[in-house]
Amino acid sequence: MVINFESSYGVKIMRVATIDRDLCKPDKCGRECIRFCPMVKMDIPAVEFKENKPYINEDLCNGCGICVKKCPFSAISIVNLPEALEEELIHQYDVNGFRLFRLPIPIKGMVLGIIGRNGTGKTTAIRILANKLVPNLGELGSKDVERVLEYFRGHQLFNYLRDLYDGKLRVAYKPQEVYLLPRVIRGNISSILRKIDEVNLYDEIIEKLDLRNTLNKDVKELSGGEMQRVAIAAASLKDADVYLFDEPSSYNDVYQRMKVSKFIREIAKKDRYVIVVDHDLAFLDYVSDYVTVVYGQPGSFGIFTRPESVRTGINIFLDGYIPSDNIRFREKPITFSTTAKSHKVEKIPAVKYTNLHKKFPGFNLSIKAGEIYFGEIIGIIGPNAIGKTTFIRLLAGELTPDSGEILVKPDNISYKPQYISPDYDGTVEEFLVEKAGEKTKSSFARESLLKPLNLLNLLDRDVRRLSGGELQKVYIAAALLRDADLYLLDEPSAFIDVEDRLEVALAINRFIKLNGKPALVVDHDLIIIDAISDRVMVFKGEPGSYGESLAPLSKRDGMNMFLHDVGITMRRDKHSGRPRINKPDSRLDREQRERNEYYYAG
């Protein structure tokens, strides 16, 4: 992350030092951060240890960066920021802790979309706007709401915060980690939702979120998409003034994401505050009325920009440049291919099968004959509960087809499941070694996978303390590092931020190509499928009733078929090339349908 704040002549700076004390292990490193600090020689050490914990005096620190380079655990970060930002400090966690500058500004009756990297303060900002955290304005330990209101007097947020602290605003919050719901909620979905219905809209919300077939299930029986929509329904059934949705698209298929986006927009139209945090650019673009960007250095600081139009805000984030502040926070812009490029793969079958059919009570699956080649990645797209996992189990030999045959069958399959859990007592490195063996420590693994996934700095961190995105990348690495004949990654993009998603997709692609093994990737983010796949398999049918798929298709043919079934067209933004969903019956929508070009313009 490059924060180019000193490029303008005459800008005064303040020094921000951050220490992750969970990573710091002074008994193992010899405290080299102190030994090599040049200020020690002047008898004014900038780094001190109190009760075996490090502290950096930012006034004494000269910003040389030696301690950052000497720390073997990457626990220290030192960044220079404009001194003017000090007056916009909203909250700070502990001495040398994370700092948040500015806040997003919700507007009644409109949907505010928040986009930014994980670890830059989105959750902190949401907690402040939900009154779960009183900002200390840089004064550690302060919880003085009157001081906060005085600070925001004359600001757009003043009325919102005043009403919030006076108890006039009730907040409903849909959390990110919906996969943890079975730990805290038990029972029948219908009874759970009926008990919390405060707006008498139970039947309407059930229909709009496609939950009718879920009502008689227990929480522990839900799929990821069902669990996500149940969480959205639970928040929406509360009679609130503010609705906060943290990653509502995760686990939902494209069909469901469109329903969720329309549903969220309807809430805002009822003169409510609505805030959405998500990493699916197409979804965030479609659901939001305006966007605010948060940028910074994950774990160290985050800065919110002023609100922008959806197109401008998202393009600002992708460009990595804030025109209003004249600040560049990323060296290179994030760009997207505008054509359906595929990698060249030798057509040597690693997996080969005839027409397959499998019947269960109430569900039938039919798969047309096909082949999967060595070194090839097949993207799998389609609705949830349509048979994608059943197909994988047939290939793995866990299920026997009622008709048809696996002619060339993989002996071992490595699987990254849809649901991941932080329940592991140990470090990331210990977890990877346990799952994939000592090859985790090889230079090949480190350079070709762990480094591109930005996991090297996390190897000494406890698995239980990882964020959702960090945990996802650890599970991806564990799956790919295993010796297998076929790799399956189920929703690898879930909880990973926008900036990392393409990097993760490219890292997976490179690793598979280097190993020359085949892989299947199931995901509902079309950008990820586009970036990672050589070909795609499109599943269609009636979820929970029957499913079918043709043999793997070219990306162009597969995407056109899929989006035709979804009933949407997607254009490319002229500035960044990112996919954008066309408004129904707009000029572009009609033109693309006439040309049968639902996704790729060239």
Short mmCIF file of N, CA and C in Angstrom, two decimals, residues 342-345 374-378 444 506-519 532-534:
data_model
loop_
_atom_site.label_atom_id
_atom_site.label_comp_id
_atom_site.label_asym_id
_atom_site.label_seq_id
_atom_site.Cartn_x
_atom_site.Cartn_y
_atom_site.Cartn_z
N SER A 342 -8.89 -16.53 -22.57
CA SER A 342 -8.69 -17.82 -21.92
C SER A 342 -7.22 -18.21 -22.05
N HIS A 343 -6.76 -18.99 -21.08
CA HIS A 343 -5.38 -19.46 -21.12
C HIS A 343 -5.29 -20.67 -22.06
N LYS A 344 -4.13 -20.82 -22.67
CA LYS A 344 -3.93 -21.97 -23.53
C LYS A 344 -3.64 -23.20 -22.66
N VAL A 345 -4.42 -24.25 -22.87
CA VAL A 345 -4.29 -25.47 -22.08
C VAL A 345 -4.16 -26.65 -23.02
N PHE A 374 -5.70 -31.26 -17.75
CA PHE A 374 -4.62 -30.92 -16.83
C PHE A 374 -4.28 -29.43 -16.96
N GLY A 375 -4.07 -28.77 -15.82
CA GLY A 375 -3.70 -27.37 -15.83
C GLY A 375 -4.83 -26.43 -16.16
N GLU A 376 -6.06 -26.92 -16.14
CA GLU A 376 -7.22 -26.12 -16.51
C GLU A 376 -8.07 -25.80 -15.29
N ILE A 377 -8.63 -24.59 -15.29
CA ILE A 377 -9.57 -24.20 -14.24
C ILE A 377 -10.95 -24.04 -14.86
N ILE A 378 -11.90 -24.79 -14.32
CA ILE A 378 -13.29 -24.71 -14.76
C ILE A 378 -14.06 -23.88 -13.74
N PHE A 444 9.02 -22.88 -2.62
CA PHE A 444 8.05 -22.86 -3.71
C PHE A 444 6.68 -22.43 -3.19
N LEU A 506 -5.88 -14.44 -9.46
CA LEU A 506 -4.67 -14.62 -10.28
C LEU A 506 -3.68 -15.55 -9.60
N ALA A 507 -3.59 -15.48 -8.26
CA ALA A 507 -2.67 -16.36 -7.52
C ALA A 507 -3.11 -17.81 -7.65
N ILE A 508 -4.42 -18.06 -7.53
CA ILE A 508 -4.94 -19.42 -7.69
C ILE A 508 -4.65 -19.93 -9.10
N ASN A 509 -4.89 -19.07 -10.09
CA ASN A 509 -4.67 -19.46 -11.48
C ASN A 509 -3.21 -19.83 -11.73
N ARG A 510 -2.31 -18.96 -11.25
CA ARG A 510 -0.87 -19.23 -11.45
C ARG A 510 -0.45 -20.53 -10.77
N PHE A 511 -0.93 -20.76 -9.55
CA PHE A 511 -0.52 -21.94 -8.79
C PHE A 511 -1.00 -23.22 -9.48
N ILE A 512 -2.23 -23.20 -9.97
CA ILE A 512 -2.76 -24.37 -10.67
C ILE A 512 -1.96 -24.64 -11.94
N LYS A 513 -1.63 -23.57 -12.66
CA LYS A 513 -0.86 -23.74 -13.90
C LYS A 513 0.54 -24.29 -13.61
N LEU A 514 1.15 -23.79 -12.53
CA LEU A 514 2.49 -24.27 -12.18
C LEU A 514 2.48 -25.75 -11.80
N ASN A 515 1.40 -26.19 -11.16
CA ASN A 515 1.30 -27.58 -10.73
C ASN A 515 0.79 -28.49 -11.84
N GLY A 516 0.15 -27.87 -12.85
CA GLY A 516 -0.36 -28.67 -13.96
C GLY A 516 -1.52 -29.56 -13.60
N LYS A 517 -2.23 -29.23 -12.51
CA LYS A 517 -3.37 -30.03 -12.08
C LYS A 517 -4.67 -29.29 -12.43
N PRO A 518 -5.77 -30.01 -12.54
CA PRO A 518 -7.05 -29.35 -12.84
C PRO A 518 -7.72 -28.81 -11.57
N ALA A 519 -8.59 -27.84 -11.75
CA ALA A 519 -9.32 -27.27 -10.61
C ALA A 519 -10.72 -26.87 -11.03
N ILE A 532 -10.54 -16.05 -13.34
CA ILE A 532 -9.86 -17.28 -12.91
C ILE A 532 -10.02 -18.45 -13.87
N SER A 533 -11.06 -18.42 -14.71
CA SER A 533 -11.45 -19.61 -15.46
C SER A 533 -10.85 -19.69 -16.85
N ASP A 534 -10.68 -20.93 -17.32
CA ASP A 534 -10.38 -21.19 -18.72
C ASP A 534 -11.68 -21.48 -19.48
#
